[in-house]
């Protein structure tokens, strides 16, 4: 195995190296990637050297941490630069993407520059709604074709060549000012590589979401206009707009550790009107950096408060700038001084817990939706008063069960299993104290039952608050030293427990690892479609039939020869089914938090009460 991690490689570099290979070498590329990944490597400054064999070395030069040009990948073999080693190294290395926080430095909201290849609108269309340029539509079509090819082949067939096509399309889309679609394509490539490498953190559901986001965004570029087009295009840099003077009250600080190797913290604050904002510091470094940054000064004006201190104190800010999703800018004109904070039981923070849980869940769903507008704003946090019941066993491990106000159960899951962080230890310790009443802050998890990721809570003694990812509880802090582990309670007997919608969901997921051909071999699905239709879901039944029929369809010409498969038609059927199942999942999640008339045990509505027409409209949008 490589002793030193390979530096990130720019998407256009990987695509160019693969495109320059001969057809014979392209067939050997996947094997070369696997072989090269097992060779030893070492780092010397900005250069990583891979020992290909006893006589050959390959060097990746990454000034600034990223391999930015083709000339930065140098191989010493006799066939270089036309060898397979350079392309294999680029495919084995991670794809360079902007850091989550560092790429979002405060900037003034200015119009995006027009591409030199974009055609100008005709003079008589000045008052007409803005539409995508021909160059943008061409870039979106290339993304659609590359995404449809991945869906056609499945994970096993989407090797380095298919990934390079996605990287080339992503690079072109970014040049045409389509950063949202380009980012979705890079996410698909990252997940494909994780799936093919057997990464234990890979989940098929994540790749389903990424592929649906890629195909859906690429499709909408050609049909959207005006404000919708702006949302579909996305933004390469987050805009910050002036917000005057703000009085901020700290809520809590959470560690941030990403799969791309970045680490840091995000501190949540609230304005005097109850609006939520964040101050972040994330950079390459992982969990170790997250723990260290928590005790560094906040990058906001002249404030000397650390992130931990800001989570419990206050700030008075003048010249503030805020992004649409609530991130506070740290421009030169921002001034900030320390001020008194507020307890969670004092105003204005106490008002956050006064909103009914059902309303909070609906608001959070707008930002946690799989296909939500990245610039839509909003928060996915919920503020609840709960009574702890104990730990419950689940298929994925144990979680903490609590009773929310209104007497319905809520499952509290671990935010991050990284042993360097305190999430897991704190949650398991809280599970040993049933009957304890706490005020908590959690992140909504879309599920057919109430479920949160626990982030912060009031101290069990009633004094202060606990940042569950950074602070560590002690057994002496809890009133009860031990408690039994309870079996998981039965799920509500509504739609989420008995709906046969999973028959459609599993076909959508099966397509991603196996490809269209495997789905086409299922044969007749009339029985499954009839079962779904009897449950009151005719739209789902029709989508299942259309998906399988499209996968199995192979037309012939007049001479009986098989015609090429209709990859676009199959991709359209799959995308429609994926968006529909996501809409139903969000509907079930909202219904799970809705109290009933008899009591608060929120059961989802019966199948015959589902607003299928509204869901179909949501899917088409």
Coordinates of C-alpha atoms in Angstrom, one line a residue, residues 50 86 117 160 175 215 226 229 236 257 268 273 280 292 334 360 410 454 457 480-481 515 600 603:
X50 CA 5.5 6.2 -6.7
X86 CA 0.5 8.6 -15.7
X117 CA -18.2 31.1 -26.2
X160 CA -11.6 4.9 -15.1
X175 CA -16.1 26.8 -17.5
X215 CA -29.1 14.0 -14.1
X226 CA -35.2 33.3 -14.7
X229 CA -32.2 28.9 -13.9
X236 CA -19.0 28.9 -7.7
X257 CA -14.8 16.2 9.6
X268 CA -23.9 28.3 15.6
X273 CA -34.7 38.0 16.1
X280 CA -16.8 28.3 10.5
X292 CA -7.4 22.1 17.8
X334 CA -16.5 43.7 9.7
X360 CA -39.5 22.7 13.0
X410 CA -37.4 10.4 19.2
X454 CA -27.6 14.8 18.6
X457 CA -27.6 19.4 25.1
X480 CA -28.2 7.5 37.6
X481 CA -24.9 5.4 37.2
X515 CA -26.5 -1.4 -14.4
X600 CA -49.1 12.9 19.9
X603 CA -48.4 7.9 12.7

